[in-house]
Amino acid sequence: MSNKMWGGRFGDGPDEIMEEINASIGFDQRFAAQDIQGSKAHCTMLADKGIISKGDADQIITGLDTIARDIDAGQFTFSRSLEDIHMNVENRLSEIAGPAAGRLHTARSRNDQVATDFKLYVRDTIDHLDAQLAALQDAFVTQAETHADTVMPGFTHLQTAQPVTFGHHCLAYVEMLARDRGRFADARKRLNQSPLGAAALAGTSFPIDREQTAAALGFDGPTRNSLDSVSDRDFALETLAAAAITATHLSRFAEEIVVWMSAGFKFIDLPDSLTTGSSIMPQKRNPDAAELVRAKSGRVIAAFTSLSIVMKGLPLAYSKDMQEDKEALFDALDALSLCLAAMTAMAGSLTANKEAMAKAAGGGFSTATDLADWLVRVADLPFRQAHHVTGTLVSKAEEKGVDLHELSLEEMQAVDPAITNDIYSVLSVESSVASRTSLGGTAPSNVRAEANRWRKILAPKRATEGETK
Ligand code: ARG
């Protein structure tokens, strides 16, 4: 049997393999709700413009509501022979609403329909991810409040560099996540134009009102070019690019969790509920969730690459290639959402081992820069010379197997006579971090102020989320 929806010119139905490669219902049923939302807006507009009768529109809307309920309740039978969500819904509508159903597709094509559905789906998903990102920021801010004074080694090249505070480290992620949210917000703003009414590619001769459907669907307005409307998938690419960067950020903290939990560091601990054991080594507690967050960034980044390759070189306007836009995006954004949830749980519940952090913070001559800065500030040495003097002192200490503060004043003065007893006041880890009060620096006073600033930024956002839900 030929296809009910487009089989007019076809003698035969599709080959089994044609049906299999052509069908998208296996994955696009995910945006059934958005498809129905779009159809209702289109139908209402058609009736308002006198393109279809109010009576037909009422029947269509009632039928679409029934279908939405059935799908929600898991009582809808999706059929692969009906190819995609659009035709599955329309076919069922014809069973419920009879001939009126056939009027819904007036002045519309699956090309503008799928672009609309997909935009609505991506927009909803961005809103969900944004709330998750805010929750993760919140968890980091809480850690920052608790650990404004907790010292740890700051690293460059994973070599001990200078002491920092753990709170400051946590707030670094709050900043990264804020930029991630900004990228998603930008993508959302740019995608928020309605393609509905572009029809197949050229627009339509029916007197439709695209402003009306755009407003009904919460878009800022209609898109301006029908060809672009049905061939644009930038919004998906841009969202995936934002997702890839976010996943990259999460993978960095995931790596830090793995490193910090290792026996060589022991900086943090995770609750049992967020670790796993080994089937053979009874002593082990593994940070599997962190490792998986680290790994899943791969599939998120891959999705961006995958869709870029699908879109690359496609002529205008719609090509069936574009049906391949969905699975990678669904997979990537699902993975990201799961990673955000896991990361929020870990960031919120990890405990810092202050003793281990403090001990490591003092190692590796981490206050050498403070010593050099003292020589500049108090003894008026040019920084390059101060750097050289400090380097000599470090190698002296290294030779003796002691820390910088364990060198005697005489030993120090032998390298530079300008050094006085006051030098010892800057060699402790605590004085080092306390002195870093420059804007954006790691001083506990800065961390407290920044945590407080973020708390205020995040708090009202969360309150409004609560209201709309
Ligand atoms: N399932 C299709 C997709 O996801 C819908 C659009 C089909 N349009 C067409 N002209 N065959 O892209």
Short mmCIF file of C-alpha atoms in Angstrom, two decimals, residues 15-447:
data_model
loop_
_atom_site.label_atom_id
_atom_site.label_comp_id
_atom_site.label_asym_id
_atom_site.label_seq_id
_atom_site.Cartn_x
_atom_site.Cartn_y
_atom_site.Cartn_z
CA ASP A 15 10.63 -1.35 0.29
CA GLU A 16 11.33 -2.67 3.80
CA ILE A 17 14.83 -1.20 3.72
CA MET A 18 13.50 2.15 2.46
CA GLU A 19 11.12 2.29 5.39
CA GLU A 20 13.86 1.43 7.82
CA ILE A 21 16.33 4.05 6.65
CA ASN A 22 13.65 6.71 6.20
CA ALA A 23 11.87 6.45 9.53
CA SER A 24 12.64 8.88 12.34
CA ILE A 25 9.74 7.99 14.63
CA GLY A 26 12.10 5.90 16.77
CA PHE A 27 13.67 9.11 18.01
CA ASP A 28 11.56 12.11 16.99
CA GLN A 29 8.62 10.90 19.11
CA ARG A 30 10.56 12.64 21.83
CA PHE A 31 9.23 15.97 20.69
CA ALA A 32 5.61 14.90 20.37
CA ALA A 33 4.56 17.56 22.87
CA GLN A 34 6.22 20.31 20.86
CA ASP A 35 4.73 18.95 17.62
CA ILE A 36 1.24 19.14 19.08
CA GLN A 37 1.91 22.58 20.56
CA GLY A 38 2.98 23.81 17.09
CA SER A 39 -0.01 22.21 15.37
CA LYS A 40 -2.45 23.82 17.79
CA ALA A 41 -0.95 27.27 17.19
CA HIS A 42 -1.07 26.72 13.42
CA CYS A 43 -4.65 25.46 13.52
CA THR A 44 -5.89 28.37 15.64
CA MET A 45 -4.26 30.83 13.25
CA LEU A 46 -5.77 29.11 10.19
CA ALA A 47 -9.23 29.45 11.72
CA ASP A 48 -8.66 33.06 12.81
CA LYS A 49 -7.66 33.95 9.26
CA GLY A 50 -10.70 32.15 7.81
CA ILE A 51 -8.48 29.62 6.01
CA ILE A 52 -10.27 26.74 7.72
CA SER A 53 -13.63 26.79 9.51
CA LYS A 54 -13.96 27.24 13.28
CA GLY A 55 -15.82 23.94 13.39
CA ASP A 56 -12.96 22.05 11.76
CA ALA A 57 -10.45 23.85 13.99
CA ASP A 58 -12.35 22.85 17.13
CA GLN A 59 -12.35 19.22 16.06
CA ILE A 60 -8.65 19.37 15.26
CA ILE A 61 -7.74 20.98 18.60
CA THR A 62 -9.86 18.51 20.58
CA GLY A 63 -8.26 15.64 18.66
CA LEU A 64 -4.74 16.97 19.25
CA ASP A 65 -5.44 17.29 22.99
CA THR A 66 -6.63 13.68 23.08
CA ILE A 67 -3.47 12.57 21.28
CA ALA A 68 -1.28 14.54 23.70
CA ARG A 69 -2.98 12.83 26.64
CA ASP A 70 -2.62 9.39 25.06
CA ILE A 71 1.06 9.94 24.36
CA ASP A 72 1.62 11.18 27.91
CA ALA A 73 -0.14 8.12 29.29
CA GLY A 74 1.94 5.83 27.10
CA GLN A 75 -1.21 4.79 25.23
CA PHE A 76 -0.22 5.84 21.76
CA THR A 77 0.99 3.33 19.22
CA PHE A 78 3.77 4.79 17.12
CA SER A 79 4.11 3.26 13.71
CA ARG A 80 7.28 3.11 11.70
CA SER A 81 5.37 2.96 8.45
CA LEU A 82 4.15 6.47 9.27
CA GLU A 83 7.78 7.59 9.24
CA ASP A 84 7.93 10.41 11.75
CA ILE A 85 6.15 12.12 14.63
CA HIS A 86 4.40 14.58 12.33
CA MET A 87 2.69 11.88 10.28
CA ASN A 88 2.01 9.65 13.25
CA VAL A 89 0.12 12.48 14.94
CA GLU A 90 -1.70 13.54 11.79
CA ASN A 91 -2.73 10.00 10.96
CA ARG A 92 -4.14 9.46 14.43
CA LEU A 93 -5.89 12.82 14.16
CA SER A 94 -7.63 11.65 11.01
CA GLU A 95 -8.92 8.62 12.92
CA ILE A 96 -10.26 10.84 15.70
CA ALA A 97 -11.41 13.94 13.81
CA GLY A 98 -12.22 12.51 10.39
CA PRO A 99 -11.95 14.72 7.29
CA ALA A 100 -11.34 17.91 9.33
CA ALA A 101 -7.89 16.50 10.18
CA GLY A 102 -6.86 16.77 6.55
CA ARG A 103 -7.15 20.58 6.77
CA LEU A 104 -4.46 20.97 9.46
CA HIS A 105 -1.60 20.70 7.00
CA THR A 106 -2.88 23.67 4.92
CA ALA A 107 -0.14 26.28 4.41
CA ARG A 108 2.40 24.12 6.20
CA SER A 109 5.00 21.52 5.37
CA ARG A 110 6.87 19.04 7.47
CA ASN A 111 9.92 21.14 6.69
CA ASP A 112 8.77 24.18 8.65
CA GLN A 113 7.00 21.91 11.11
CA VAL A 114 10.11 19.94 12.05
CA ALA A 115 12.21 23.10 12.29
CA THR A 116 9.61 24.58 14.65
CA ASP A 117 9.32 21.44 16.77
CA PHE A 118 13.06 21.07 17.06
CA LYS A 119 13.53 24.70 18.05
CA LEU A 120 10.84 24.39 20.71
CA TYR A 121 12.48 21.22 22.02
CA VAL A 122 15.96 22.75 22.10
CA ARG A 123 14.58 25.86 23.81
CA ASP A 124 12.88 23.78 26.51
CA THR A 125 16.07 21.78 27.01
CA ILE A 126 18.19 24.93 27.31
CA ASP A 127 15.85 26.18 30.05
CA HIS A 128 16.25 22.90 31.89
CA LEU A 129 20.04 22.91 31.54
CA ASP A 130 20.21 26.51 32.72
CA ALA A 131 18.42 25.60 35.94
CA GLN A 132 20.83 22.69 36.41
CA LEU A 133 23.83 24.94 35.80
CA ALA A 134 22.51 27.37 38.40
CA ALA A 135 22.16 24.53 40.91
CA LEU A 136 25.76 23.50 40.30
CA GLN A 137 26.93 27.09 40.75
CA ASP A 138 25.01 27.15 43.98
CA ALA A 139 26.81 24.03 45.24
CA PHE A 140 30.19 25.60 44.46
CA VAL A 141 29.25 28.87 46.16
CA THR A 142 28.29 26.94 49.30
CA GLN A 143 31.69 25.21 49.29
CA ALA A 144 33.35 28.60 48.80
CA GLU A 145 31.52 30.01 51.82
CA THR A 146 32.62 27.05 53.94
CA HIS A 147 36.19 27.09 52.67
CA ALA A 148 37.04 30.76 52.24
CA ASP A 149 40.04 30.22 54.58
CA THR A 150 40.97 26.66 53.66
CA VAL A 151 44.43 26.73 52.11
CA MET A 152 45.55 24.37 49.39
CA PRO A 153 48.34 24.40 46.86
CA GLY A 154 47.53 26.22 43.66
CA PHE A 155 49.02 24.46 40.67
CA THR A 156 50.35 25.35 37.28
CA HIS A 157 51.56 22.43 35.18
CA LEU A 158 50.21 20.41 38.15
CA GLN A 159 53.34 21.57 39.97
CA THR A 160 52.88 23.41 43.26
CA ALA A 161 52.85 27.08 42.34
CA GLN A 162 51.44 29.32 45.08
CA PRO A 163 49.07 28.70 47.94
CA VAL A 164 45.42 29.44 47.19
CA THR A 165 42.20 28.94 49.07
CA PHE A 166 39.86 26.06 48.28
CA GLY A 167 36.96 28.51 48.23
CA HIS A 168 38.73 30.49 45.51
CA HIS A 169 39.19 27.31 43.48
CA CYS A 170 35.46 26.54 43.78
CA LEU A 171 34.56 30.06 42.69
CA ALA A 172 36.65 29.60 39.54
CA TYR A 173 34.06 27.03 38.48
CA VAL A 174 31.23 29.40 39.33
CA GLU A 175 32.73 31.85 36.82
CA MET A 176 33.14 29.15 34.16
CA LEU A 177 29.58 27.99 34.64
CA ALA A 178 28.34 31.58 34.39
CA ARG A 179 29.94 31.85 30.95
CA ASP A 180 28.38 28.50 30.02
CA ARG A 181 24.98 29.85 31.00
CA GLY A 182 25.69 32.96 28.96
CA ARG A 183 26.44 30.87 25.88
CA PHE A 184 23.21 28.89 26.27
CA ALA A 185 21.30 32.13 26.81
CA ASP A 186 22.81 33.58 23.62
CA ALA A 187 21.88 30.46 21.66
CA ARG A 188 18.35 30.62 23.08
CA LYS A 189 17.94 34.25 22.12
CA ARG A 190 19.10 33.69 18.55
CA LEU A 191 17.01 30.56 18.05
CA ASN A 192 13.85 32.21 19.30
CA GLN A 193 12.37 33.06 15.90
CA SER A 194 9.56 31.03 14.47
CA PRO A 195 10.07 29.16 11.18
CA LEU A 196 6.40 28.13 11.10
CA GLY A 197 4.71 29.33 7.90
CA ALA A 198 7.83 29.06 5.74
CA ALA A 199 6.05 25.96 4.44
CA ALA A 200 8.15 23.65 2.25
CA LEU A 201 10.70 26.33 1.33
CA ALA A 202 9.02 29.19 -0.55
CA GLY A 203 6.30 30.43 1.79
CA THR A 204 2.63 30.05 0.96
CA SER A 205 -0.14 31.73 -1.04
CA PHE A 206 -2.55 31.42 1.90
CA PRO A 207 -3.06 34.61 3.94
CA ILE A 208 -1.41 33.22 7.07
CA ASP A 209 -0.36 35.26 10.08
CA ARG A 210 3.13 34.23 11.08
CA GLU A 211 3.29 36.86 13.81
CA GLN A 212 0.36 35.17 15.49
CA THR A 213 1.84 31.66 15.48
CA ALA A 214 5.22 33.01 16.56
CA ALA A 215 3.65 34.78 19.54
CA ALA A 216 1.50 31.78 20.43
CA LEU A 217 4.62 29.61 20.61
CA GLY A 218 6.60 32.07 22.70
CA PHE A 219 8.95 33.11 19.88
CA ASP A 220 10.14 36.71 19.68
CA GLY A 221 8.84 36.88 16.10
CA PRO A 222 8.86 35.01 12.78
CA THR A 223 12.01 34.26 10.78
CA ARG A 224 12.43 36.51 7.72
CA ASN A 225 13.40 34.17 4.90
CA SER A 226 11.53 30.99 4.06
CA LEU A 227 14.55 29.20 2.59
CA ASP A 228 16.67 29.95 5.63
CA SER A 229 13.80 29.00 7.93
CA VAL A 230 13.67 25.39 6.78
CA SER A 231 17.39 24.89 6.24
CA ASP A 232 18.75 26.49 9.41
CA ARG A 233 20.13 24.18 12.04
CA ASP A 234 22.52 26.77 13.49
CA PHE A 235 20.46 26.77 16.64
CA ALA A 236 21.24 23.10 17.22
CA LEU A 237 24.90 23.59 16.38
CA GLU A 238 25.20 26.58 18.63
CA THR A 239 23.52 24.76 21.50
CA LEU A 240 25.84 21.81 20.99
CA ALA A 241 28.85 24.12 20.95
CA ALA A 242 27.71 25.57 24.27
CA ALA A 243 27.13 22.04 25.54
CA ALA A 244 30.58 20.91 24.40
CA ILE A 245 32.26 23.77 26.25
CA THR A 246 30.21 23.09 29.37
CA ALA A 247 31.06 19.39 29.21
CA THR A 248 34.72 20.34 28.85
CA HIS A 249 34.46 22.44 32.01
CA LEU A 250 32.80 19.60 33.88
CA SER A 251 35.51 17.20 32.73
CA ARG A 252 38.13 19.44 34.30
CA PHE A 253 36.51 19.37 37.71
CA ALA A 254 35.91 15.64 37.26
CA GLU A 255 39.63 15.20 36.72
CA GLU A 256 40.39 17.24 39.81
CA ILE A 257 38.06 15.06 41.87
CA VAL A 258 39.87 11.96 40.61
CA VAL A 259 43.29 13.43 41.37
CA TRP A 260 42.30 14.90 44.72
CA MET A 261 40.79 11.62 45.90
CA SER A 262 43.89 9.63 45.02
CA ALA A 263 46.21 8.34 47.77
CA GLY A 264 48.95 10.77 46.75
CA PHE A 265 46.71 13.78 47.43
CA LYS A 266 43.86 12.85 49.77
CA PHE A 267 42.55 16.41 49.50
CA ILE A 268 38.90 15.46 49.38
CA ASP A 269 36.52 12.68 50.11
CA LEU A 270 33.18 11.80 48.59
CA PRO A 271 30.36 10.13 50.50
CA ASP A 272 30.02 6.36 50.02
CA SER A 273 26.80 6.99 48.12
CA LEU A 274 28.74 8.71 45.34
CA THR A 275 31.56 6.20 44.98
CA THR A 276 31.83 2.54 44.07
CA GLY A 277 33.85 -0.35 45.43
CA SER A 278 36.07 -2.85 43.73
CA SER A 279 34.96 -6.46 43.37
CA ILE A 280 38.44 -7.70 44.23
CA MET A 281 40.18 -4.99 46.29
CA PRO A 282 38.16 -4.45 49.47
CA GLN A 283 39.94 -1.24 50.44
CA LYS A 284 38.96 0.65 47.30
CA ARG A 285 36.52 3.49 46.87
CA ASN A 286 36.45 4.67 43.31
CA PRO A 287 35.25 8.03 41.96
CA ASP A 288 33.39 6.38 39.06
CA ALA A 289 30.86 9.18 38.70
CA ALA A 290 33.64 11.73 38.24
CA GLU A 291 35.42 9.47 35.77
CA LEU A 292 32.20 9.09 33.78
CA VAL A 293 31.61 12.84 33.73
CA ARG A 294 35.17 13.18 32.45
CA ALA A 295 34.49 10.57 29.75
CA LYS A 296 31.04 11.70 28.70
CA SER A 297 32.43 15.04 27.56
CA GLY A 298 33.58 12.95 24.58
CA ARG A 299 30.10 12.24 23.32
CA VAL A 300 28.98 15.83 23.83
CA ILE A 301 31.91 17.20 21.84
CA ALA A 302 31.35 14.49 19.23
CA ALA A 303 27.73 15.55 18.75
CA PHE A 304 28.81 19.02 17.73
CA THR A 305 31.27 17.53 15.24
CA SER A 306 28.71 15.05 13.98
CA LEU A 307 26.04 17.66 13.25
CA SER A 308 28.59 20.03 11.71
CA ILE A 309 29.51 17.27 9.29
CA VAL A 310 25.85 16.55 8.50
CA MET A 311 25.24 20.22 7.68
CA LYS A 312 28.49 20.90 5.88
CA GLY A 313 28.00 21.39 2.14
CA LEU A 314 24.20 20.90 2.18
CA PRO A 315 22.52 22.94 -0.53
CA LEU A 316 19.49 25.06 0.42
CA ALA A 317 16.86 24.36 1.46
CA TYR A 318 15.76 21.18 3.26
CA SER A 319 17.55 17.89 2.62
CA LYS A 320 16.71 14.62 4.31
CA ASP A 321 20.25 14.61 5.69
CA MET A 322 18.86 17.03 8.24
CA GLN A 323 16.79 14.30 9.86
CA GLU A 324 20.15 13.18 11.26
CA ASP A 325 20.24 16.33 13.40
CA LYS A 326 18.30 14.80 16.25
CA GLU A 327 19.86 11.69 17.75
CA ALA A 328 23.28 13.17 18.43
CA LEU A 329 21.70 16.25 20.01
CA PHE A 330 19.35 14.21 22.18
CA ASP A 331 22.20 11.97 23.29
CA ALA A 332 24.54 14.88 24.00
CA LEU A 333 22.07 16.98 25.94
CA ASP A 334 20.84 13.96 27.93
CA ALA A 335 24.45 13.16 28.80
CA LEU A 336 25.14 16.74 29.78
CA SER A 337 22.06 16.87 31.98
CA LEU A 338 23.10 13.65 33.71
CA CYS A 339 26.64 14.96 34.17
CA LEU A 340 25.35 18.20 35.68
CA ALA A 341 23.19 16.27 38.14
CA ALA A 342 26.09 13.98 39.12
CA MET A 343 28.50 16.89 39.39
CA THR A 344 26.09 18.89 41.55
CA ALA A 345 25.76 15.93 43.90
CA MET A 346 29.55 15.56 44.11
CA ALA A 347 30.36 19.27 44.39
CA GLY A 348 27.72 19.65 47.08
CA SER A 349 28.76 16.72 49.23
CA LEU A 350 32.51 16.46 48.91
CA THR A 351 34.43 17.09 52.10
CA ALA A 352 37.77 18.85 52.10
CA ASN A 353 40.62 17.34 54.08
CA LYS A 354 41.97 20.63 55.42
CA GLU A 355 45.07 19.09 57.03
CA ALA A 356 46.24 17.38 53.84
CA MET A 357 45.53 20.49 51.81
CA ALA A 358 47.39 22.75 54.24
CA LYS A 359 50.37 20.40 54.40
CA ALA A 360 50.63 20.28 50.63
CA ALA A 361 50.07 24.03 50.40
CA GLY A 362 53.25 24.62 52.41
CA GLY A 363 55.33 22.20 50.36
CA GLY A 364 57.17 22.80 47.12
CA PHE A 365 58.48 26.22 48.23
CA SER A 366 55.04 27.57 47.46
CA THR A 367 55.75 30.92 49.14
CA ALA A 368 58.86 31.65 47.06
CA THR A 369 56.97 34.35 45.15
CA ASP A 370 56.04 35.99 48.46
CA LEU A 371 59.72 36.10 49.34
CA ALA A 372 60.57 37.70 46.00
CA ASP A 373 57.71 40.19 46.41
CA TRP A 374 59.06 41.10 49.89
CA LEU A 375 62.48 41.84 48.36
CA VAL A 376 60.80 44.16 45.86
CA ARG A 377 58.50 45.84 48.35
CA VAL A 378 60.76 46.19 51.39
CA ALA A 379 64.32 45.99 50.05
CA ASP A 380 63.46 47.83 46.81
CA LEU A 381 65.06 45.24 44.52
CA PRO A 382 63.96 45.11 40.86
CA PHE A 383 61.68 42.07 40.47
CA ARG A 384 64.08 40.22 38.16
CA GLN A 385 66.88 40.49 40.74
CA ALA A 386 64.51 39.50 43.55
CA HIS A 387 63.53 36.46 41.46
CA HIS A 388 67.21 35.52 41.15
CA VAL A 389 67.94 35.94 44.88
CA THR A 390 64.87 33.86 45.74
CA GLY A 391 65.93 31.16 43.32
CA THR A 392 69.30 30.92 45.08
CA LEU A 393 67.57 30.66 48.46
CA VAL A 394 65.26 27.92 47.15
CA SER A 395 68.19 25.87 45.91
CA LYS A 396 69.94 26.37 49.24
CA ALA A 397 66.86 25.12 51.11
CA GLU A 398 66.50 22.24 48.71
CA GLU A 399 70.12 21.22 49.31
CA LYS A 400 69.56 21.27 53.07
CA GLY A 401 66.22 19.49 52.73
CA VAL A 402 64.33 22.24 54.56
CA ASP A 403 61.53 24.71 53.79
CA LEU A 404 62.24 28.37 53.10
CA HIS A 405 61.17 29.52 56.58
CA GLU A 406 63.62 27.03 58.08
CA LEU A 407 66.65 28.85 56.62
CA SER A 408 68.32 31.02 59.26
CA LEU A 409 68.56 34.79 58.89
CA GLU A 410 72.33 34.44 58.49
CA GLU A 411 71.90 31.96 55.67
CA MET A 412 69.46 34.34 53.98
CA GLN A 413 71.69 37.38 54.48
CA ALA A 414 74.60 35.51 52.97
CA VAL A 415 72.63 35.58 49.73
CA ASP A 416 71.33 39.13 50.11
CA PRO A 417 72.33 41.37 53.03
CA ALA A 418 69.17 43.47 52.65
CA ILE A 419 67.06 40.65 54.12
CA THR A 420 65.79 41.25 57.66
CA ASN A 421 63.82 39.24 60.20
CA ASP A 422 60.60 40.68 58.75
CA ILE A 423 61.00 38.24 55.82
CA TYR A 424 59.59 35.41 57.99
CA SER A 425 56.24 37.19 58.21
CA VAL A 426 55.53 36.51 54.52
CA LEU A 427 56.74 32.91 54.36
CA SER A 428 53.69 31.26 55.91
CA VAL A 429 50.94 29.91 53.69
CA GLU A 430 48.28 31.84 55.62
CA SER A 431 50.04 35.18 55.22
CA SER A 432 50.61 34.39 51.57
CA VAL A 433 46.94 33.88 50.76
CA ALA A 434 45.83 36.70 53.06
CA SER A 435 48.05 39.10 51.12
CA ARG A 436 46.47 38.26 47.74
CA THR A 437 43.79 40.92 47.98
CA SER A 438 44.09 42.27 44.45
CA LEU A 439 40.83 42.15 42.50
CA GLY A 440 40.18 38.51 41.67
CA GLY A 441 42.89 37.30 44.06
CA THR A 442 42.67 34.33 46.39
CA ALA A 443 42.60 36.11 49.79
CA PRO A 444 39.93 34.75 52.17
CA SER A 445 38.43 38.24 52.42
CA ASN A 446 38.03 38.29 48.63
CA VAL A 447 36.54 34.81 48.59
#
